[in-house]
Amino acid sequence: MSLVLTGAEVLQLLDMELALAAAEEAFCAYGEGRVNMPPKSYLKLPKGDFRAMYGAVCLTDGDVCGLKWVNVHPENPQRGLATVMAKILLNDPDNAVEIADMDGTYITNFRTGAAGGLAARYLARPEAASLGLVGAGVQARTQVAAILKVRPIREIVIYDLIWARAQALRDEIRAHYRVRVTASAEPEAAVRDQEIVVTATPSKNPVVQQGWVSPGTHINAIGADAAGKQELDPAILKEAKIVVDDWTQAHHSGEINVPLAQGLLRPEEIHGCLGEVVIGKKPGREDSAEITVFDSTGLIIQDLALGWAIYQRARECHLGEEKEFIPGLTSR
Ligand SMILES: NC(=O)c1ccc[n+]([C@@H]2O[C@H](COP(=O)([O-])OP(=O)(O)OC[C@H]3O[C@@H](n4cnc5c(N)ncnc54)[C@H](O)[C@@H]3O)[C@@H](O)[C@H]2O)c1
């Protein structure tokens, strides 16, 4: 039997503590080689793309494999639709039987935020109290939720190309968190003197310039997740400790993809993968002055780990609907 969970049901079960724990599990499994994860493949469309992401992971409380079908359509908000929407299927790797068929939109948003929180935990200065946001969309919101759980943030500055979006996020943060928050019409204000910076835009040109980044800053580069996208001046990467989520995905679609293709950055200049840092195989932040960059492309194992945790919560709470999609063949 497969447990069918709608977005509303998934959202009832999700919280950032669970997402952070699942992210730690996923990146730990990655660092220890307990994953099988081919790079995602892209279906290009006139106004965006779809990605098929699939893989398997051995978690501490079970093995799971599965598939995520997810889009990125940056003009969708103008039509009242989300830029990113997703569906996740979970299967039992032992007999292939479908375990769950769930909305993956909120899981994507929470697991992306949680990866940013995890990176900040290992790479940002422990006392980091200021956060700059470049891009005030859906992903920015879960980055805030996760980073506030791992660092003592007291001040947030927000920039977005569309002023009303920066203002809307400012008002939302004011309503939910006890931090000082301002919206800025200039991207520089969201970067200069910020101890943590998050970029979460679909930009194909650098938005953040080198001269704006202070020593000791940690940057979560979230937006670049397809070939040709970039948010940071490559000169920032040249002086930073760069930690990617996965080398194969990052080199063709992450923040490093354009500077690598242009010969501005060499593969040897990448410090390592977040999973290696999480298990202690490679160091995270080593001094208070270094600039660190987490290049996030988004991994299926993050979705599987959080999807699995949500599936278990749903079972405990008797949420969702059991369906037998192939009568007589998939009961366990
Ligand atoms: N790394 C990951 O795991 C991951 C996961 C999901 C989404 N993403 C990527 O993150 C990006 C944002 O996704 P989202 O769901 O938040 O989208 P969204 O449409 O909700 O938000 C994007 C925001 O960026 C703003 N923006 C666009 N260009 C800008 C620029 N040049 N400067 C400043 N602001 C700009 C838009 O006005 C919008 O408010 C996309 O590129 C998406 O593909 C990455």
CSV table of C-alpha atoms and ligand atoms in Angstrom, one decimal:
chain,number,residue,atom,x,y,z
A,1,MET,CA,0.0,0.0,0.0
A,2,SER,CA,1.2,3.5,-0.8
A,3,LEU,CA,0.5,6.4,1.6
A,4,VAL,CA,-0.8,9.4,-0.4
A,5,LEU,CA,-0.1,12.7,1.2
A,6,THR,CA,-1.3,16.1,-0.1
A,7,GLY,CA,0.7,19.3,0.3
A,8,ALA,CA,-1.6,20.4,3.1
A,9,GLU,CA,-1.0,17.2,5.0
A,10,VAL,CA,2.8,17.3,4.5
A,11,LEU,CA,2.8,20.9,5.7
A,12,GLN,CA,1.0,19.9,8.9
A,13,LEU,CA,3.8,17.4,9.7
A,14,LEU,CA,6.8,19.6,8.7
A,15,ASP,CA,8.9,21.7,11.0
A,16,MET,CA,12.4,23.0,10.7
A,17,GLU,CA,13.8,20.9,13.6
A,18,LEU,CA,12.7,17.8,11.6
A,19,ALA,CA,14.1,19.2,8.4
A,20,LEU,CA,17.5,20.0,10.0
A,21,ALA,CA,17.8,16.5,11.5
A,22,ALA,CA,16.9,15.0,8.1
A,23,ALA,CA,19.5,17.2,6.4
A,24,GLU,CA,22.2,16.1,8.8
A,25,GLU,CA,21.2,12.5,8.3
A,26,ALA,CA,21.4,12.9,4.5
A,27,PHE,CA,24.7,14.7,4.3
A,28,CYS,CA,26.2,12.3,6.9
A,29,ALA,CA,25.1,9.4,4.7
A,30,TYR,CA,26.6,11.2,1.7
A,31,GLY,CA,29.9,11.7,3.5
A,32,GLU,CA,30.0,8.0,4.6
A,33,GLY,CA,29.2,6.7,1.1
A,34,ARG,CA,25.7,5.3,2.0
A,35,VAL,CA,24.1,6.9,-1.1
A,36,ASN,CA,23.5,6.0,-4.7
A,37,MET,CA,22.7,9.3,-6.5
A,38,PRO,CA,23.0,9.9,-10.2
A,39,PRO,CA,23.0,13.6,-11.1
A,40,LYS,CA,19.5,15.1,-11.8
A,41,SER,CA,18.5,15.4,-15.4
A,42,TYR,CA,16.8,18.4,-16.9
A,43,LEU,CA,13.8,18.9,-19.3
A,44,LYS,CA,14.1,22.4,-20.7
A,45,LEU,CA,10.9,24.2,-21.4
A,46,PRO,CA,10.2,27.7,-22.9
A,47,LYS,CA,9.6,29.3,-19.5
A,48,GLY,CA,11.5,27.1,-17.2
A,49,ASP,CA,12.4,23.5,-16.7
A,50,PHE,CA,11.5,20.2,-15.1
A,51,ARG,CA,14.1,18.0,-13.3
A,52,ALA,CA,14.0,14.3,-12.6
A,53,MET,CA,15.9,13.4,-9.5
A,54,TYR,CA,16.3,9.9,-8.2
A,55,GLY,CA,18.5,7.9,-5.9
A,56,ALA,CA,18.8,5.7,-2.8
A,57,VAL,CA,20.0,6.3,0.7
A,58,CYS,CA,20.7,4.1,3.7
A,59,LEU,CA,19.5,6.1,6.7
A,60,THR,CA,20.0,5.2,10.4
A,61,ASP,CA,16.3,4.0,10.7
A,62,GLY,CA,15.8,2.5,7.2
A,63,ASP,CA,16.7,2.3,3.6
A,64,VAL,CA,14.7,4.2,1.0
A,65,CYS,CA,14.9,5.0,-2.7
A,66,GLY,CA,12.7,7.3,-4.8
A,67,LEU,CA,12.1,9.9,-7.4
A,68,LYS,CA,11.3,13.6,-7.3
A,69,TRP,CA,9.7,15.4,-10.3
A,70,VAL,CA,10.3,19.1,-9.8
A,71,ASN,CA,10.0,22.3,-11.9
A,72,VAL,CA,11.5,25.8,-11.8
A,73,HIS,CA,9.5,28.4,-13.6
A,74,PRO,CA,10.7,31.9,-12.4
A,75,GLU,CA,7.8,33.8,-14.0
A,76,ASN,CA,5.2,31.7,-12.2
A,77,PRO,CA,4.7,34.2,-9.2
A,78,GLN,CA,3.3,36.7,-11.7
A,79,ARG,CA,0.6,34.2,-12.5
A,80,GLY,CA,-0.1,33.4,-8.9
A,81,LEU,CA,1.8,30.1,-9.0
A,82,ALA,CA,4.9,28.9,-7.2
A,83,THR,CA,8.2,29.0,-9.0
A,84,VAL,CA,9.0,25.5,-7.7
A,85,MET,CA,6.5,22.6,-7.3
A,86,ALA,CA,7.3,19.0,-6.8
A,87,LYS,CA,6.0,15.4,-6.4
A,88,ILE,CA,8.0,12.7,-4.5
A,89,LEU,CA,7.6,8.9,-4.7
A,90,LEU,CA,9.2,6.8,-2.0
A,91,ASN,CA,9.9,3.1,-2.7
A,92,ASP,CA,11.3,0.2,-0.7
A,93,PRO,CA,14.7,-0.6,-2.2
A,94,ASP,CA,14.4,-4.2,-1.3
A,95,ASN,CA,11.2,-5.1,-3.3
A,96,ALA,CA,10.6,-1.9,-5.2
A,97,VAL,CA,7.1,-1.5,-3.7
A,98,GLU,CA,5.8,2.1,-3.5
A,99,ILE,CA,5.7,3.3,0.1
A,100,ALA,CA,4.5,6.9,-0.4
A,101,ASP,CA,3.2,9.3,-3.1
A,102,MET,CA,3.5,12.7,-1.6
A,103,ASP,CA,3.5,16.4,-2.5
A,104,GLY,CA,7.2,17.4,-2.6
A,105,THR,CA,6.8,21.2,-2.8
A,106,TYR,CA,7.0,21.9,0.9
A,107,ILE,CA,9.6,19.2,1.4
A,108,THR,CA,11.7,20.9,-1.3
A,109,ASN,CA,11.4,24.2,0.4
A,110,PHE,CA,12.2,22.9,3.9
A,111,ARG,CA,15.0,20.6,2.9
A,112,THR,CA,16.6,23.5,0.9
A,113,GLY,CA,16.3,25.8,4.0
A,114,ALA,CA,17.7,23.0,6.2
A,115,ALA,CA,20.7,22.5,3.9
A,116,GLY,CA,21.4,26.2,4.3
A,117,GLY,CA,21.1,25.9,8.1
A,118,LEU,CA,23.4,22.9,8.2
A,119,ALA,CA,26.0,24.7,6.1
A,120,ALA,CA,25.7,27.8,8.4
A,121,ARG,CA,26.2,25.5,11.4
A,122,TYR,CA,29.5,24.1,10.0
A,123,LEU,CA,30.8,27.2,8.1
A,124,ALA,CA,29.4,30.4,9.6
A,125,ARG,CA,31.1,32.1,12.6
A,126,PRO,CA,29.4,30.8,15.7
A,127,GLU,CA,28.6,34.3,16.9
A,128,ALA,CA,27.1,35.4,13.5
A,129,ALA,CA,24.3,37.8,14.3
A,130,SER,CA,23.5,39.5,11.0
A,131,LEU,CA,21.9,38.0,7.9
A,132,GLY,CA,21.5,39.5,4.4
A,133,LEU,CA,19.0,38.1,1.9
A,134,VAL,CA,19.4,38.6,-1.8
A,135,GLY,CA,16.1,37.4,-3.2
A,136,ALA,CA,13.0,37.4,-1.1
A,137,GLY,CA,11.1,34.5,-2.6
A,138,VAL,CA,10.0,31.1,-1.2
A,139,GLN,CA,13.5,29.7,-0.6
A,140,ALA,CA,14.6,32.8,1.3
A,141,ARG,CA,11.8,32.1,3.8
A,142,THR,CA,13.1,28.6,4.8
A,143,GLN,CA,16.7,29.8,4.8
A,144,VAL,CA,15.6,32.4,7.5
A,145,ALA,CA,13.8,29.7,9.4
A,146,ALA,CA,16.8,27.4,9.4
A,147,ILE,CA,19.6,29.9,10.0
A,148,LEU,CA,17.7,31.4,13.0
A,149,LYS,CA,17.8,28.0,14.6
A,150,VAL,CA,21.5,27.6,14.3
A,151,ARG,CA,23.0,31.1,14.7
A,152,PRO,CA,22.1,34.0,17.1
A,153,ILE,CA,20.8,36.3,14.3
A,154,ARG,CA,19.6,39.7,15.6
A,155,GLU,CA,19.4,41.7,12.4
A,156,ILE,CA,18.2,40.9,8.8
A,157,VAL,CA,18.5,43.1,5.7
A,158,ILE,CA,16.5,42.0,2.6
A,159,TYR,CA,17.0,43.0,-1.1
A,160,ASP,CA,14.9,41.8,-4.0
A,161,LEU,CA,14.7,43.0,-7.6
A,162,ILE,CA,11.0,43.6,-6.9
A,163,TRP,CA,10.7,46.0,-4.0
A,164,ALA,CA,7.2,44.8,-2.9
A,165,ARG,CA,8.6,41.3,-2.4
A,166,ALA,CA,11.4,42.6,-0.1
A,167,GLN,CA,8.8,44.5,1.9
A,168,ALA,CA,6.4,41.5,2.1
A,169,LEU,CA,9.2,39.3,3.5
A,170,ARG,CA,10.2,42.1,5.9
A,171,ASP,CA,6.7,42.2,7.3
A,172,GLU,CA,6.4,38.5,7.5
A,173,ILE,CA,9.7,38.2,9.4
A,174,ARG,CA,8.6,41.0,11.8
A,175,ALA,CA,5.4,39.1,12.5
A,176,HIS,CA,7.2,35.7,13.2
A,177,TYR,CA,10.6,36.4,14.7
A,178,ARG,CA,12.1,38.7,17.3
A,179,VAL,CA,14.8,40.3,15.0
A,180,ARG,CA,15.4,43.8,13.6
A,181,VAL,CA,14.6,43.6,9.9
A,182,THR,CA,14.8,46.1,7.0
A,183,ALA,CA,14.2,46.0,3.3
A,184,SER,CA,16.7,47.7,1.1
A,185,ALA,CA,16.5,49.0,-2.5
A,186,GLU,CA,20.2,48.3,-3.0
A,187,PRO,CA,21.7,44.8,-3.1
A,188,GLU,CA,24.9,46.1,-1.5
A,189,ALA,CA,23.1,46.8,1.8
A,190,ALA,CA,22.1,43.1,2.1
A,191,VAL,CA,25.7,42.0,1.7
A,192,ARG,CA,28.0,44.6,3.2
A,193,ASP,CA,28.9,43.9,6.9
A,194,GLN,CA,26.6,40.9,7.0
A,195,GLU,CA,28.0,37.8,8.7
A,196,ILE,CA,25.8,35.4,6.7
A,197,VAL,CA,24.5,36.1,3.2
A,198,VAL,CA,21.9,34.0,1.4
A,199,THR,CA,21.4,34.4,-2.4
A,200,ALA,CA,18.2,32.8,-3.6
A,201,THR,CA,17.4,34.2,-7.0
A,202,PRO,CA,17.2,32.7,-10.5
A,203,SER,CA,19.8,35.1,-11.8
A,204,LYS,CA,22.1,34.4,-14.7
A,205,ASN,CA,24.4,37.3,-13.8
A,206,PRO,CA,26.3,38.0,-10.6
A,207,VAL,CA,24.2,40.0,-8.2
A,208,VAL,CA,26.7,40.1,-5.3
A,209,GLN,CA,30.0,41.9,-6.0
A,210,GLN,CA,33.4,41.1,-4.4
A,211,GLY,CA,34.0,44.5,-2.8
A,212,TRP,CA,30.8,44.1,-0.7
A,213,VAL,CA,31.8,40.9,1.1
A,214,SER,CA,33.5,41.3,4.5
A,215,PRO,CA,36.2,38.9,5.8
A,216,GLY,CA,34.5,36.2,7.9
A,217,THR,CA,31.3,36.2,5.9
A,218,HIS,CA,29.5,32.9,5.1
A,219,ILE,CA,27.4,32.8,1.9
A,220,ASN,CA,24.7,30.2,1.1
A,221,ALA,CA,24.5,30.3,-2.7
A,222,ILE,CA,21.1,28.7,-3.2
A,223,GLY,CA,19.7,30.0,-6.5
A,224,ALA,CA,22.1,28.6,-9.0
A,225,ASP,CA,20.9,25.1,-9.7
A,226,ALA,CA,21.0,24.9,-13.5
A,227,ALA,CA,23.6,25.5,-16.2
A,228,GLY,CA,24.2,29.2,-16.8
A,229,LYS,CA,22.9,30.5,-13.5
A,230,GLN,CA,25.1,32.4,-11.2
A,231,GLU,CA,24.7,34.9,-8.3
A,232,LEU,CA,28.2,35.7,-7.1
A,233,ASP,CA,31.0,37.6,-8.7
A,234,PRO,CA,33.6,34.9,-9.5
A,235,ALA,CA,36.2,37.0,-7.7
A,236,ILE,CA,34.4,36.1,-4.4
A,237,LEU,CA,34.8,32.4,-5.1
A,238,LYS,CA,38.5,32.9,-5.9
A,239,GLU,CA,39.1,34.0,-2.3
A,240,ALA,CA,36.6,31.8,-0.6
A,241,LYS,CA,36.6,28.3,0.9
A,242,ILE,CA,34.0,26.7,-1.4
A,243,VAL,CA,31.9,23.7,-0.1
A,244,VAL,CA,29.6,22.1,-2.6
A,245,ASP,CA,26.7,19.8,-1.9
A,246,ASP,CA,27.8,17.4,-4.7
A,247,TRP,CA,30.7,17.8,-7.1
A,248,THR,CA,29.0,16.4,-10.2
A,249,GLN,CA,25.8,18.5,-9.9
A,250,ALA,CA,27.7,21.6,-8.8
A,251,HIS,CA,30.1,21.6,-11.6
A,252,HIS,CA,27.4,21.5,-14.3
A,253,SER,CA,24.6,23.5,-12.5
A,254,GLY,CA,25.8,25.1,-9.3
A,255,GLU,CA,27.3,28.5,-8.5
A,256,ILE,CA,30.6,27.3,-9.7
A,257,ASN,CA,29.3,26.1,-13.1
A,258,VAL,CA,29.9,29.4,-15.1
A,259,PRO,CA,33.3,30.3,-13.6
A,260,LEU,CA,34.5,26.7,-14.2
A,261,ALA,CA,33.3,26.8,-17.8
A,262,GLN,CA,35.0,30.2,-18.3
A,263,GLY,CA,38.2,28.9,-16.8
A,264,LEU,CA,38.0,31.5,-14.0
A,265,LEU,CA,38.0,28.8,-11.4
A,266,ARG,CA,39.8,25.4,-11.2
A,267,PRO,CA,38.3,22.2,-9.8
A,268,GLU,CA,41.3,22.1,-7.3
A,269,GLU,CA,40.0,25.3,-5.8
A,270,ILE,CA,36.9,23.5,-4.4
A,271,HIS,CA,37.4,22.6,-0.8
A,272,GLY,CA,35.0,19.7,-0.6
A,273,CYS,CA,31.5,18.5,-0.1
A,274,LEU,CA,29.2,19.4,2.8
A,275,GLY,CA,28.9,15.7,3.6
A,276,GLU,CA,32.7,15.5,4.1
A,277,VAL,CA,32.6,18.5,6.4
A,278,VAL,CA,29.6,17.1,8.4
A,279,ILE,CA,31.4,13.8,9.1
A,280,GLY,CA,34.7,15.6,9.9
A,281,LYS,CA,36.6,14.3,7.0
A,282,LYS,CA,37.3,17.8,5.9
A,283,PRO,CA,37.4,20.9,8.1
A,284,GLY,CA,34.6,23.5,8.1
A,285,ARG,CA,35.5,27.0,9.1
A,286,GLU,CA,39.1,27.2,10.3
A,287,ASP,CA,39.4,30.9,11.3
A,288,SER,CA,37.2,33.9,11.9
A,289,ALA,CA,38.4,35.8,8.8
A,290,GLU,CA,37.9,33.3,6.0
A,291,ILE,CA,35.0,33.8,3.6
A,292,THR,CA,33.1,30.5,3.1
A,293,VAL,CA,30.6,29.7,0.4
A,294,PHE,CA,28.1,26.8,0.3
A,295,ASP,CA,27.2,26.0,-3.3
A,296,SER,CA,23.8,24.3,-3.1
A,297,THR,CA,22.2,22.6,-6.1
A,298,GLY,CA,19.8,20.4,-4.1
A,299,LEU,CA,20.2,16.6,-3.7
A,300,ILE,CA,17.6,13.9,-4.0
A,301,ILE,CA,18.9,12.3,-0.8
A,302,GLN,CA,17.8,15.5,1.1
A,303,ASP,CA,14.3,14.9,-0.3
A,304,LEU,CA,14.4,11.2,0.5
A,305,ALA,CA,15.6,11.7,4.1
A,306,LEU,CA,12.9,14.3,4.8
A,307,GLY,CA,10.2,12.5,2.9
A,308,TRP,CA,11.0,9.4,4.9
A,309,ALA,CA,10.7,11.3,8.2
A,310,ILE,CA,7.4,12.8,7.1
A,311,TYR,CA,6.1,9.4,6.0
A,312,GLN,CA,6.9,8.0,9.5
A,313,ARG,CA,5.2,11.0,11.2
A,314,ALA,CA,2.2,10.5,8.9
A,315,ARG,CA,1.9,6.9,10.0
A,316,GLU,CA,2.1,7.8,13.7
A,317,CYS,CA,-0.6,10.5,13.2
A,318,HIS,CA,-2.8,8.4,10.9
A,319,LEU,CA,-2.6,11.2,8.3
A,320,GLY,CA,-3.0,10.6,4.5
A,321,GLU,CA,-4.8,8.0,2.5
A,322,GLU,CA,-3.7,4.4,1.9
A,323,LYS,CA,-4.0,3.5,-1.8
A,324,GLU,CA,-3.2,0.3,-3.6
A,325,PHE,CA,-2.3,1.5,-7.1
A,326,ILE,CA,-1.7,-2.1,-8.4
A,327,PRO,CA,-4.5,-4.2,-6.8
A,328,GLY,CA,-3.3,-7.4,-5.3
A,329,LEU,CA,0.4,-6.9,-6.0
A,330,THR,CA,1.6,-4.2,-3.6
A,331,SER,CA,0.2,-5.1,-0.2
A,332,ARG,CA,2.8,-5.8,2.4
B,1,LIG,N1,19.7,24.8,-4.2
B,1,LIG,C1,18.5,24.3,-4.1
B,1,LIG,O1,18.4,23.2,-3.5
B,1,LIG,C2,17.3,25.0,-4.6
B,1,LIG,C3,16.0,24.5,-4.3
B,1,LIG,C4,14.9,25.2,-4.7
B,1,LIG,C5,15.1,26.3,-5.6
B,1,LIG,N2,16.3,26.7,-5.9
B,1,LIG,C6,16.5,27.9,-6.8
B,1,LIG,O2,16.4,29.0,-6.0
B,1,LIG,C7,16.0,30.1,-6.7
B,1,LIG,C8,14.8,30.8,-6.0
B,1,LIG,O3,13.7,29.9,-5.9
B,1,LIG,P1,12.4,30.4,-5.2
B,1,LIG,O4,11.6,29.2,-5.1
B,1,LIG,O5,12.7,31.2,-4.0
B,1,LIG,O6,11.8,31.4,-6.3
B,1,LIG,P2,10.9,32.6,-6.1
B,1,LIG,O7,10.4,33.0,-7.4
B,1,LIG,O8,9.9,32.4,-5.0
B,1,LIG,O9,11.9,33.8,-5.6
B,1,LIG,C9,12.9,34.3,-6.3
B,1,LIG,C10,13.0,35.8,-5.9
B,1,LIG,O10,14.2,36.3,-6.5
B,1,LIG,C11,14.0,37.6,-7.0
B,1,LIG,N3,14.9,38.0,-8.0
B,1,LIG,C12,15.0,37.5,-9.3
B,1,LIG,N4,16.1,38.0,-9.9
B,1,LIG,C13,16.8,38.8,-9.0
B,1,LIG,C14,18.0,39.5,-8.9
B,1,LIG,N5,18.7,39.6,-10.0
B,1,LIG,N6,18.3,40.2,-7.8
B,1,LIG,C15,17.5,40.1,-6.7
B,1,LIG,N7,16.3,39.4,-6.7
B,1,LIG,C16,16.0,38.7,-7.8
B,1,LIG,C17,12.5,37.5,-7.5
B,1,LIG,O11,11.9,38.8,-7.6
B,1,LIG,C18,11.9,36.6,-6.5
B,1,LIG,O12,11.3,37.4,-5.4
B,1,LIG,C19,15.7,29.5,-8.1
B,1,LIG,O13,16.8,29.8,-9.0
B,1,LIG,C20,15.5,28.1,-7.9
B,1,LIG,O14,15.8,27.3,-9.0
B,1,LIG,C21,17.4,26.0,-5.4
